[in-house]
PDB file of C-alpha atoms and ligand atoms in Angstrom:
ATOM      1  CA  UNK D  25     -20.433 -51.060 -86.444  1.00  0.00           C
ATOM      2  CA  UNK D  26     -23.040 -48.485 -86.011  1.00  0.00           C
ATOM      3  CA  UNK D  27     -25.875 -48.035 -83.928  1.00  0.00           C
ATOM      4  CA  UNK D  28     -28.354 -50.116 -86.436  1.00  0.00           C
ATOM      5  CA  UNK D  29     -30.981 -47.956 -85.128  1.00  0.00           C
ATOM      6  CA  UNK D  30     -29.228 -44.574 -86.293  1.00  0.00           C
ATOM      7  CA  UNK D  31     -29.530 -46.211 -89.943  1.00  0.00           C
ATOM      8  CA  UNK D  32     -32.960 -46.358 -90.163  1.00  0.00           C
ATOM      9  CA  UNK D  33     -34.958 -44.159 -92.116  1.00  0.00           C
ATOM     10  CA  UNK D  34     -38.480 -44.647 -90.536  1.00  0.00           C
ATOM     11  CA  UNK D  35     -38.536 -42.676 -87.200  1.00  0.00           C
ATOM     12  CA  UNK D  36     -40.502 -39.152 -86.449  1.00  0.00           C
ATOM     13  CA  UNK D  37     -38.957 -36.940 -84.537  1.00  0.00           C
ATOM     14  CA  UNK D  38     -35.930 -34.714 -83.792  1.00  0.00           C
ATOM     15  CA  UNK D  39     -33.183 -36.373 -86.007  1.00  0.00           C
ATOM     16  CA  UNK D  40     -30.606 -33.528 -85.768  1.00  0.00           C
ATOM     17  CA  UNK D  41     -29.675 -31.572 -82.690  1.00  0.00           C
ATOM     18  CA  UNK D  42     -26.873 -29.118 -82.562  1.00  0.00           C
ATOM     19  CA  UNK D  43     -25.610 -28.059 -79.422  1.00  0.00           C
ATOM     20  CA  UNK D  44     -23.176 -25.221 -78.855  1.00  0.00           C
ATOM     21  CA  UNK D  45     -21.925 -25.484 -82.126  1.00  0.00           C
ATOM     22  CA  UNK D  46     -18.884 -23.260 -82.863  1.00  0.00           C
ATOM     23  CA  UNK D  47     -16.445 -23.273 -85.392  1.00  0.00           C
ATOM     24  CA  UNK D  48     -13.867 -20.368 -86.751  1.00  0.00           C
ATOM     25  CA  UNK D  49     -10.402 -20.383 -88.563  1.00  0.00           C
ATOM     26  CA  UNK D  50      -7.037 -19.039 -88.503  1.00  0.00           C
ATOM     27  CA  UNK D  51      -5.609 -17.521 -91.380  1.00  0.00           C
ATOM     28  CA  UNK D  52      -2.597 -15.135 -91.961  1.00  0.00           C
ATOM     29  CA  UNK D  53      -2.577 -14.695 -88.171  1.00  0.00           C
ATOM     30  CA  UNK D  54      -5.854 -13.707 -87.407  1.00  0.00           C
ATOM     31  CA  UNK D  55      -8.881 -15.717 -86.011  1.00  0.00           C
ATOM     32  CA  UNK D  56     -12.009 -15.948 -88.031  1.00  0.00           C
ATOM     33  CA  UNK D  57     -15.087 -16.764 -85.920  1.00  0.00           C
ATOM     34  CA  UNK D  58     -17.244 -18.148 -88.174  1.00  0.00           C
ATOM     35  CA  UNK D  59     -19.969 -20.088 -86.121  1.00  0.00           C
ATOM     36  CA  UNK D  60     -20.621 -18.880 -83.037  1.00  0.00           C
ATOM     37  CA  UNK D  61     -22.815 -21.594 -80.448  1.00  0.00           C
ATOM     38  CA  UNK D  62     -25.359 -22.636 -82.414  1.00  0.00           C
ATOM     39  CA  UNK D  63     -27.777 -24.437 -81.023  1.00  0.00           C
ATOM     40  CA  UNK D  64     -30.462 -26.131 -83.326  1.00  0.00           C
ATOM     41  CA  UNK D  65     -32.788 -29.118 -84.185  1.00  0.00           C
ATOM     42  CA  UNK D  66     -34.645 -30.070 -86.840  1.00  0.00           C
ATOM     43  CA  UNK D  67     -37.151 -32.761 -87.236  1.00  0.00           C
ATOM     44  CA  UNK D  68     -37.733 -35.636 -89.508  1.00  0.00           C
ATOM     45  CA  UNK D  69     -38.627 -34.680 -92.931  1.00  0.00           C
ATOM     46  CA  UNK D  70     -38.202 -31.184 -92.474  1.00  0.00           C
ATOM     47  CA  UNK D  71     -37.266 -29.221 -95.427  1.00  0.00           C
ATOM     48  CA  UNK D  72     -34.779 -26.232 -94.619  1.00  0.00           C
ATOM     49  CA  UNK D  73     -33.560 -23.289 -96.730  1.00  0.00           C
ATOM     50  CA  UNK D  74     -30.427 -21.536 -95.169  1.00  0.00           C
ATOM     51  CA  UNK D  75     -29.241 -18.551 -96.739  1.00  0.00           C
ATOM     52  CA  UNK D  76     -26.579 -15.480 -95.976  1.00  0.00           C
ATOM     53  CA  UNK D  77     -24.291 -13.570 -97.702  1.00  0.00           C
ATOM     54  CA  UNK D  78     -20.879 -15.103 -99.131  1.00  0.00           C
ATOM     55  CA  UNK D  79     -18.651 -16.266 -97.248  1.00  0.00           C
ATOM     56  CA  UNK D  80     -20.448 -15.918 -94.275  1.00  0.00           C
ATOM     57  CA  UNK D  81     -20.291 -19.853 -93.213  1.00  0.00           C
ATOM     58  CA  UNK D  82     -23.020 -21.658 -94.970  1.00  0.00           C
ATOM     59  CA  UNK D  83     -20.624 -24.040 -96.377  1.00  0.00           C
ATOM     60  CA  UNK D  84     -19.051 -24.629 -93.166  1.00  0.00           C
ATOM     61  CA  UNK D  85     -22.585 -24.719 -91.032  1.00  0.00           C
ATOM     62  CA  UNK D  86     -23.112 -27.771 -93.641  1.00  0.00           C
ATOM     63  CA  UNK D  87     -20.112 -29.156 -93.760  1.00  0.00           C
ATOM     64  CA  UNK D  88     -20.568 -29.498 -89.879  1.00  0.00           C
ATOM     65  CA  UNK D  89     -24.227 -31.273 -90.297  1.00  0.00           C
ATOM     66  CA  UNK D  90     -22.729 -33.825 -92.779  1.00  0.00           C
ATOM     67  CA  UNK D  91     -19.444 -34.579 -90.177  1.00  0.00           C
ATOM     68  CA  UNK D  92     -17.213 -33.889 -92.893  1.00  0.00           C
ATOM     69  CA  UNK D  93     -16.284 -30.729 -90.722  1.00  0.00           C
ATOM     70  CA  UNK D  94     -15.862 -30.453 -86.818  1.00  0.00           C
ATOM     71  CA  UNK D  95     -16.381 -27.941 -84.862  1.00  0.00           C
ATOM     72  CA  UNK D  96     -14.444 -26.553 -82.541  1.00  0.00           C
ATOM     73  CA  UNK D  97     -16.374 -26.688 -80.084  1.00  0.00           C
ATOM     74  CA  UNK D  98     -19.940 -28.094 -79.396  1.00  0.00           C
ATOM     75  CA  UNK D  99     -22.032 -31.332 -79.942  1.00  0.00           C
ATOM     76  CA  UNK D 100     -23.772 -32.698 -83.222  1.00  0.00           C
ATOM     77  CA  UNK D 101     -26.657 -35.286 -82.196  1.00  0.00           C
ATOM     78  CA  UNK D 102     -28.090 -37.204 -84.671  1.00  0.00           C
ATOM     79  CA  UNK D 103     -31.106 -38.959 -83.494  1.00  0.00           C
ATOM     80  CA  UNK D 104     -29.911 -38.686 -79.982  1.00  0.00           C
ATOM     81  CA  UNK D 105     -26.247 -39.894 -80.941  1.00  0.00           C
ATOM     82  CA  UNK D 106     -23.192 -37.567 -80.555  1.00  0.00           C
ATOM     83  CA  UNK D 107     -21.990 -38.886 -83.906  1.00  0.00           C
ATOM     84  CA  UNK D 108     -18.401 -36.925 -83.792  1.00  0.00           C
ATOM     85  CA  UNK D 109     -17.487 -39.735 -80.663  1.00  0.00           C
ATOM     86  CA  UNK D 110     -17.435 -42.204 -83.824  1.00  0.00           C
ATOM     87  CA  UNK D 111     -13.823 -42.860 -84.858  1.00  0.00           C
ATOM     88  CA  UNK D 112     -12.999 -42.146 -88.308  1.00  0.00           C
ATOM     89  CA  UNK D 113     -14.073 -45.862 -89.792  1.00  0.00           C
ATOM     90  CA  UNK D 114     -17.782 -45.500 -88.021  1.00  0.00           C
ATOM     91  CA  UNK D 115     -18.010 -41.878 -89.148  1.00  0.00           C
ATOM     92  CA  UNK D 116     -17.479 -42.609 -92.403  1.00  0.00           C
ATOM     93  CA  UNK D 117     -19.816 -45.571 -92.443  1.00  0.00           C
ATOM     94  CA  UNK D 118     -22.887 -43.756 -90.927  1.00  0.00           C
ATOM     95  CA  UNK D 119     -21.828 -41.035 -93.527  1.00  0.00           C
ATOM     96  CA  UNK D 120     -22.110 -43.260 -96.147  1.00  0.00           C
ATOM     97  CA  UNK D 121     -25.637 -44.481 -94.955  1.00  0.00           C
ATOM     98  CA  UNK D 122     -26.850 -41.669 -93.910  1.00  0.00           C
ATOM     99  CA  UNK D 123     -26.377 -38.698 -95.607  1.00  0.00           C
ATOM    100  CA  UNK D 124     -26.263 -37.566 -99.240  1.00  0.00           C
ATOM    101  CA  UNK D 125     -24.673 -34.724-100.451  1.00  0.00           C
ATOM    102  CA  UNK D 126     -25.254 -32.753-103.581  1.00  0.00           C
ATOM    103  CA  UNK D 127     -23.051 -29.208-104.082  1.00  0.00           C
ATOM    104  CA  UNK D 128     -22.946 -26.809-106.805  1.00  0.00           C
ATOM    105  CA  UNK D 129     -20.060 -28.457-108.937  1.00  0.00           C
ATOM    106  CA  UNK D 130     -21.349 -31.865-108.263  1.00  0.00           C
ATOM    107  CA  UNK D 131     -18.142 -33.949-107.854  1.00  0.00           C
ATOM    108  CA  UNK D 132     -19.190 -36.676-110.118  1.00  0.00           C
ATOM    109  CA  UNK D 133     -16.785 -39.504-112.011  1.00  0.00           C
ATOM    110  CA  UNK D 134     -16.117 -38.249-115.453  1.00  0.00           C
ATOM    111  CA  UNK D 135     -14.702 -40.874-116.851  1.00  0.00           C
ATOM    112  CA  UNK D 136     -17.348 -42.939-116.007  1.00  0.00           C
ATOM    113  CA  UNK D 137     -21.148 -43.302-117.206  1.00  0.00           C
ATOM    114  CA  UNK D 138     -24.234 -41.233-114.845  1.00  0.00           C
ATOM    115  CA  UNK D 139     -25.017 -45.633-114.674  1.00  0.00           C
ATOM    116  CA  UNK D 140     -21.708 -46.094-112.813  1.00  0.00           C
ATOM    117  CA  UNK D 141     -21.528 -42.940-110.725  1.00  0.00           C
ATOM    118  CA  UNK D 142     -24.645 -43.537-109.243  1.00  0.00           C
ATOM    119  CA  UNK D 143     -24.111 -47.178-108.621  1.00  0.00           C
ATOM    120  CA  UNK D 144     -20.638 -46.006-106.343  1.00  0.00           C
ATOM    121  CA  UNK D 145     -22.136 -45.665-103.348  1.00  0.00           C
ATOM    122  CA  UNK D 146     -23.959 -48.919-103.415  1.00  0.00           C
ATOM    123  CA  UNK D 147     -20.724 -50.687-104.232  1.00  0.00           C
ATOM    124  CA  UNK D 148     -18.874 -48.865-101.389  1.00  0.00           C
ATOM    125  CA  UNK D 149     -21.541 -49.958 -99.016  1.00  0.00           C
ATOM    126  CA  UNK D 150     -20.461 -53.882-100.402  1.00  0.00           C
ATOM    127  CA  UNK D 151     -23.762 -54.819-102.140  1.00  0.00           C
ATOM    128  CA  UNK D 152     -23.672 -56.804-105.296  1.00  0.00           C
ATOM    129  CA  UNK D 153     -23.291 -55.400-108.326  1.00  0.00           C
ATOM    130  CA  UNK D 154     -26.499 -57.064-109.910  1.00  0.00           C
ATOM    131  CA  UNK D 155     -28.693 -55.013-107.259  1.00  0.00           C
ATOM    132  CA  UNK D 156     -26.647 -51.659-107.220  1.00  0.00           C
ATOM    133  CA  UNK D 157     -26.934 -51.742-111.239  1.00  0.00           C
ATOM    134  CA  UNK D 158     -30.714 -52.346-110.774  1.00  0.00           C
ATOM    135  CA  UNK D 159     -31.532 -49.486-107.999  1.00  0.00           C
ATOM    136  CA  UNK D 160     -29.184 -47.142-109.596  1.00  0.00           C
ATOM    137  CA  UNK D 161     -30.891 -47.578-113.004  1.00  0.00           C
ATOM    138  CA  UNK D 162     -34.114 -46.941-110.917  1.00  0.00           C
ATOM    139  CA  UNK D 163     -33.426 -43.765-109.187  1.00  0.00           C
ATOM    140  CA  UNK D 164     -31.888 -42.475-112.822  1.00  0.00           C
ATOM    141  CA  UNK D 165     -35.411 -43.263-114.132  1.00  0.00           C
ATOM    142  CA  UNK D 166     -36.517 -41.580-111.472  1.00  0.00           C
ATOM    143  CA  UNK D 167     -35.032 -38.256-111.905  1.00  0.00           C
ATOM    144  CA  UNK D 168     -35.879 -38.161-115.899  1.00  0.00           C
ATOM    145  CA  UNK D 169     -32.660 -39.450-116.852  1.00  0.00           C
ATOM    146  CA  UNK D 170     -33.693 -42.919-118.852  1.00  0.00           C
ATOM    147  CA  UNK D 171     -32.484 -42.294-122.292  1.00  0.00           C
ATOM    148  CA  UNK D 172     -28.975 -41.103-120.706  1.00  0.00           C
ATOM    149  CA  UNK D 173     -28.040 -44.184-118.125  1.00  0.00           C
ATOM    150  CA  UNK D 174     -24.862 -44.738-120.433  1.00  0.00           C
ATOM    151  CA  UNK D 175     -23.636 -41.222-121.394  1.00  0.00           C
ATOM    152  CA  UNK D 176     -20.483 -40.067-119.665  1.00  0.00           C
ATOM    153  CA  UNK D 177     -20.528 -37.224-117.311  1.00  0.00           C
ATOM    154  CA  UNK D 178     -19.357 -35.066-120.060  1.00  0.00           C
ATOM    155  CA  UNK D 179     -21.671 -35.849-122.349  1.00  0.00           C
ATOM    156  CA  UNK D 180     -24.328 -34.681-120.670  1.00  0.00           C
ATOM    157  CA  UNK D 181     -25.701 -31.179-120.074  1.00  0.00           C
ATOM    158  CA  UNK D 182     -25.279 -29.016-116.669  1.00  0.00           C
ATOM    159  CA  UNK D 183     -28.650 -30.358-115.141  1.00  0.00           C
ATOM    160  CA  UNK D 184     -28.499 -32.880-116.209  1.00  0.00           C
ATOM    161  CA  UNK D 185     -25.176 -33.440-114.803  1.00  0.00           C
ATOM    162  CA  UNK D 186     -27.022 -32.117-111.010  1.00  0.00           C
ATOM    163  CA  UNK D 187     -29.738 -35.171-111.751  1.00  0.00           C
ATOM    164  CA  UNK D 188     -27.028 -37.337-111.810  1.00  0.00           C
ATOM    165  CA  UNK D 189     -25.174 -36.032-108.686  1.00  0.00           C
ATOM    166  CA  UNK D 190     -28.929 -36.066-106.888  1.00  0.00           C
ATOM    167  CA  UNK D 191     -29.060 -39.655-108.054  1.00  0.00           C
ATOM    168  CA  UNK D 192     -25.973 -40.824-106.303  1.00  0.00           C
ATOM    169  CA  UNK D 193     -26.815 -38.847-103.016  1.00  0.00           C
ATOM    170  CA  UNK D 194     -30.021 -40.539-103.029  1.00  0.00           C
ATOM    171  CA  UNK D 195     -29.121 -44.049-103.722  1.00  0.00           C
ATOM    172  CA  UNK D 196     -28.396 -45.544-100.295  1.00  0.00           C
ATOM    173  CA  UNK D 197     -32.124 -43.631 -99.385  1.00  0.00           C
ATOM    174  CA  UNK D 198     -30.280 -41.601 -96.527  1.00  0.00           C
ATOM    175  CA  UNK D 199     -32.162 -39.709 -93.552  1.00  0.00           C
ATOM    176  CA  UNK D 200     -30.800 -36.879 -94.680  1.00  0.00           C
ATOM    177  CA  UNK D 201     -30.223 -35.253 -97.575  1.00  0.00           C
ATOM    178  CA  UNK D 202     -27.493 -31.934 -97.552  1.00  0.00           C
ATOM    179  CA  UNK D 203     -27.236 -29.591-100.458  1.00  0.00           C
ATOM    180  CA  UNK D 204     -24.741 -26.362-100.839  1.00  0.00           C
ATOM    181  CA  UNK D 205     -25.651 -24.350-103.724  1.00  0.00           C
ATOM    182  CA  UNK D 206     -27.261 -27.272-105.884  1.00  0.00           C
ATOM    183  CA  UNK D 207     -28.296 -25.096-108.612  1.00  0.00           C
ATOM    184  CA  UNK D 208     -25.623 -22.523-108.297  1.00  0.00           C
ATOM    185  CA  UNK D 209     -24.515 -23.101-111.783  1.00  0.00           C
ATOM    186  CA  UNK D 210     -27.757 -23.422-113.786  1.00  0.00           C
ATOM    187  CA  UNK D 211     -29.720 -21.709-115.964  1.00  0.00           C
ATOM    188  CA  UNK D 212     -33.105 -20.353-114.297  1.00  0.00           C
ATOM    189  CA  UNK D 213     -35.437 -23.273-116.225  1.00  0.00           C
ATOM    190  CA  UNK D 214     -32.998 -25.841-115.226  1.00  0.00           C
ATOM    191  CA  UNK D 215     -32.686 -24.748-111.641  1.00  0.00           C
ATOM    192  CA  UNK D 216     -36.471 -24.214-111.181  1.00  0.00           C
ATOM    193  CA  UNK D 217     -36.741 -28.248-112.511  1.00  0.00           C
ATOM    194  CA  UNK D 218     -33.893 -29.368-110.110  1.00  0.00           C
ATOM    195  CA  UNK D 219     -35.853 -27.674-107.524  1.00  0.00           C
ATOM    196  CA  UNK D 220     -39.341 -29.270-108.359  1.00  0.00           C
ATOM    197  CA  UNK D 221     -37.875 -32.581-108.068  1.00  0.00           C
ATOM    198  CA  UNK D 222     -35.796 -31.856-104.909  1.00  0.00           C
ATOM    199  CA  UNK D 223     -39.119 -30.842-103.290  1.00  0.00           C
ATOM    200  CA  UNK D 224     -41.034 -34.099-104.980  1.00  0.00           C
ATOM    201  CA  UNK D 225     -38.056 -36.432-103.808  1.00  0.00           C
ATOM    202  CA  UNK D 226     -38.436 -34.863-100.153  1.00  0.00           C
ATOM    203  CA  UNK D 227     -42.221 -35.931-100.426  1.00  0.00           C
ATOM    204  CA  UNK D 228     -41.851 -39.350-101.667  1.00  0.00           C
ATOM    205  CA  UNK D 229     -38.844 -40.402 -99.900  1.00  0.00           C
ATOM    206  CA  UNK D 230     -39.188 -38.729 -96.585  1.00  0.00           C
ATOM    207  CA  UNK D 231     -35.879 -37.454 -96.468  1.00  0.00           C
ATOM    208  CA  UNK D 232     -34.744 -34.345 -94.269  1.00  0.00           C
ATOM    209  CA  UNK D 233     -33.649 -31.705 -96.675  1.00  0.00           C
ATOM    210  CA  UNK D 234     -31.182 -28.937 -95.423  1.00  0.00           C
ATOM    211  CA  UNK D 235     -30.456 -26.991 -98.629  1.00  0.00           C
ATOM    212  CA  UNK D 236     -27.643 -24.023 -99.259  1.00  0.00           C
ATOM    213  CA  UNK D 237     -28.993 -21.301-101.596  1.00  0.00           C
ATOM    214  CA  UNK D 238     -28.853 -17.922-103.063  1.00  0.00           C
ATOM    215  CA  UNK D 239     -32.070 -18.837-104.583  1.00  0.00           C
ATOM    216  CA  UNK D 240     -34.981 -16.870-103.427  1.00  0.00           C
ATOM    217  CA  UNK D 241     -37.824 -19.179-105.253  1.00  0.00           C
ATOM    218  CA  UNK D 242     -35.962 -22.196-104.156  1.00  0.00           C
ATOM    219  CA  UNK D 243     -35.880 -20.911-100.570  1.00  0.00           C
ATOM    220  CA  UNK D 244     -39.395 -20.689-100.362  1.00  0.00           C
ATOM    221  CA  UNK D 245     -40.248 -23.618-101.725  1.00  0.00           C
ATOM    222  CA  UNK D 246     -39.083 -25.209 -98.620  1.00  0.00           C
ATOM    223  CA  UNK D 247     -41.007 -25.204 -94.815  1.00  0.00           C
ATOM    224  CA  UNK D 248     -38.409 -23.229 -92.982  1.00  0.00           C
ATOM    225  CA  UNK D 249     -35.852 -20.478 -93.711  1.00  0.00           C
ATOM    226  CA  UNK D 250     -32.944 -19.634 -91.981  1.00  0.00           C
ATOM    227  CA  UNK D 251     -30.358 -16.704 -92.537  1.00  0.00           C
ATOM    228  CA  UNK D 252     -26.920 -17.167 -90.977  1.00  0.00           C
ATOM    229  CA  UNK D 253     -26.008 -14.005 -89.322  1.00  0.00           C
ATOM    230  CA  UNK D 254     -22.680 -13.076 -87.812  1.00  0.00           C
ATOM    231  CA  UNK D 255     -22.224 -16.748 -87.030  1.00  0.00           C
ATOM    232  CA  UNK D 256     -26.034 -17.452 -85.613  1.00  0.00           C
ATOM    233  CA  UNK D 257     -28.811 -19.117 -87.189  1.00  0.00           C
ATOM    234  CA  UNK D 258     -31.821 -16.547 -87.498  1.00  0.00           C
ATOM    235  CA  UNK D 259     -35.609 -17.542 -88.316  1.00  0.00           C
ATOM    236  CA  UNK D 260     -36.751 -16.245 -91.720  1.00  0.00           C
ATOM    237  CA  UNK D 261     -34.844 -14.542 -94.786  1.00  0.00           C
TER     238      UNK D 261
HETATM  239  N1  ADP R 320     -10.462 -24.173 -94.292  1.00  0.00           N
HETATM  240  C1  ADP R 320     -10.557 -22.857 -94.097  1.00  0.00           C
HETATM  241  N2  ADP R 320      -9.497 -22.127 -93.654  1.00  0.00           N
HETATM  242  C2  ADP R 320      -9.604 -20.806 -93.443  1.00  0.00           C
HETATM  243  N3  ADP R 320     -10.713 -20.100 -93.642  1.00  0.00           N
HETATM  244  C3  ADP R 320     -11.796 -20.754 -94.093  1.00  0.00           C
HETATM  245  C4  ADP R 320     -11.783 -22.161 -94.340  1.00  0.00           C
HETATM  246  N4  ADP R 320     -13.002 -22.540 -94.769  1.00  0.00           N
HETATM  247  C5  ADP R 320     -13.749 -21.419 -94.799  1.00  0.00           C
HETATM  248  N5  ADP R 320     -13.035 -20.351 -94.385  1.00  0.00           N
HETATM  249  C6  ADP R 320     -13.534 -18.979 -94.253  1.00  0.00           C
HETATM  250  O1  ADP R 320     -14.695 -19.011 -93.457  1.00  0.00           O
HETATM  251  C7  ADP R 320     -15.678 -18.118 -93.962  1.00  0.00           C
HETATM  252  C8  ADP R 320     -16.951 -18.871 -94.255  1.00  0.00           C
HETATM  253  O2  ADP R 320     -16.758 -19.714 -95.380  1.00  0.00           O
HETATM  254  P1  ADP R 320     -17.946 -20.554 -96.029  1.00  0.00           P
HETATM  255  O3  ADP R 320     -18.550 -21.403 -94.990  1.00  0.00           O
HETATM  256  O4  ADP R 320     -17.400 -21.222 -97.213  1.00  0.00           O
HETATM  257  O5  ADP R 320     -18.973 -19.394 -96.448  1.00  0.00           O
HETATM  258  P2  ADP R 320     -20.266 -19.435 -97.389  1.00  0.00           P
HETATM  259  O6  ADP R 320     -20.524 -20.858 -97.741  1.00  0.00           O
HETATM  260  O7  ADP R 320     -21.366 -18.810 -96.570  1.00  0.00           O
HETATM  261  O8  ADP R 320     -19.963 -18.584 -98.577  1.00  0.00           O
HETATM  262  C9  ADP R 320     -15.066 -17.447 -95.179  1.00  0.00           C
HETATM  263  O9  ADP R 320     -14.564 -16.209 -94.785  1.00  0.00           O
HETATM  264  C10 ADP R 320     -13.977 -18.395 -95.582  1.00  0.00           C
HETATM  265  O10 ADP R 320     -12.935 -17.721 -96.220  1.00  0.00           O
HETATM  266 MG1   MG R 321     -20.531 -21.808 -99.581  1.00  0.00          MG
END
């Protein structure tokens, strides 16, 4: 089991620290330094806009925060926890629990209904089908998707194919809430809605929001920016 107390979603405070973070890659013989001791925290409910150029390691700097990545070298705390000393069962429970990811191809179920995608995590987790059908029907309601609960992820439209994926990240109400490129593939109305309700959802849930963009309005819409530069985290844009 987990530290109960890193599953909460009530504390203020420093909730993510990194620590020396570093992280590069070998390919065709040559090392690629991509993150280069980083050392960061952010606070409870902040909202964070990182930005760069492609391919500079945004994805990975994320893919770090949400432990689906290691690094190298260097510590991830979250609240106070060095969460990579998990094993791999742990990990992927406080994953689970903890953190909700949305990217810019959203990685949703097509053969099932937005219903049933966004119910998945719930059912993972082992709660009972009656109350994963009734939050997940809630948090679809919630992000304006009522009259489509039973439409297949085909059926539906590009955004509304990213309220769906924001749905299911949301579900288990995590601490944090990760996003690479959420509106990467959407049109400039549909992005600037996804991004009204990412901002809403931050205020009414409380969740930290770390979010991946080459959007300039979305950036700002956010408390902090940070550029990643030559593998270092640098205030503003
Ligand atoms: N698994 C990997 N193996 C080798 N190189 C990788 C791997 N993942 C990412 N890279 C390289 O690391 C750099 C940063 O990638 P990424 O974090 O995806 O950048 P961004 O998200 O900022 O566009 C790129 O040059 C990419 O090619
Ligand atoms: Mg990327």
């Amino acid at each position: 089991m987990v530290d109960q107390s890193l599953l909460e979603n009530n504390d203020q405070g420093l909730i993510i620290r990194l620590q020396g973070v570093s992280k590069g890659f070998n390919s065709s013989g040559s090392r690629l330094d991509v993150l280069k001791d980083i050392d960061y925290d952010i606070m409870t409910g902040d909202t964070i806009a990182v930005v760069g150029a492609s391919g500079i390691g945004k994805s990975t700097l994320l893919n770090i925060v949400g432990t689906l990545d290691k690094p190298d070298k260097g510590t991830l705390y979250f609240k106070g926890k060095d969460v990579f000393s998990y094993n791999s069962d742990q990990l992927a429970e406080f994953r689970n629990r903890s953190i909700g990811f949305v990217f810019q191809f959203h990685h949703l179920l097509p053969e099932f209904t937005a219903l049933e995608n966004v119910m998945m995590p719930s059912l993972i987790k082992g709660e009972k089908r009656v109350d994963a059908s009734e939050n997940a029907v809630a948090m679809l309601i919630r992000v304006g998707l009522k009259e489509r609960l039973r439409h297949r992820i085909g059926e539906l439209s590009g955004g509304e194919q990213q309220r769906v994926a924001l749905a299911r990240a949301l579900i288990l109400r995590p601490a944090v809430l990760l996003a690479d490129e959420p509106t990467g593939n959407l049109d400039k109305r549909t992005s600037e809605k996804i991004h009204a309700l990412l901002v809403e959802l931050n205020l009414e849930l409380g969740m930290t929001l770390i979010v991946v963009t080459h959007n300039i309005d979305l950036a700002k819409l956010l408390k902090m920016q940070l550029t990643l530069v030559d593998g270092r985290l640098e205030e503003g844009m």
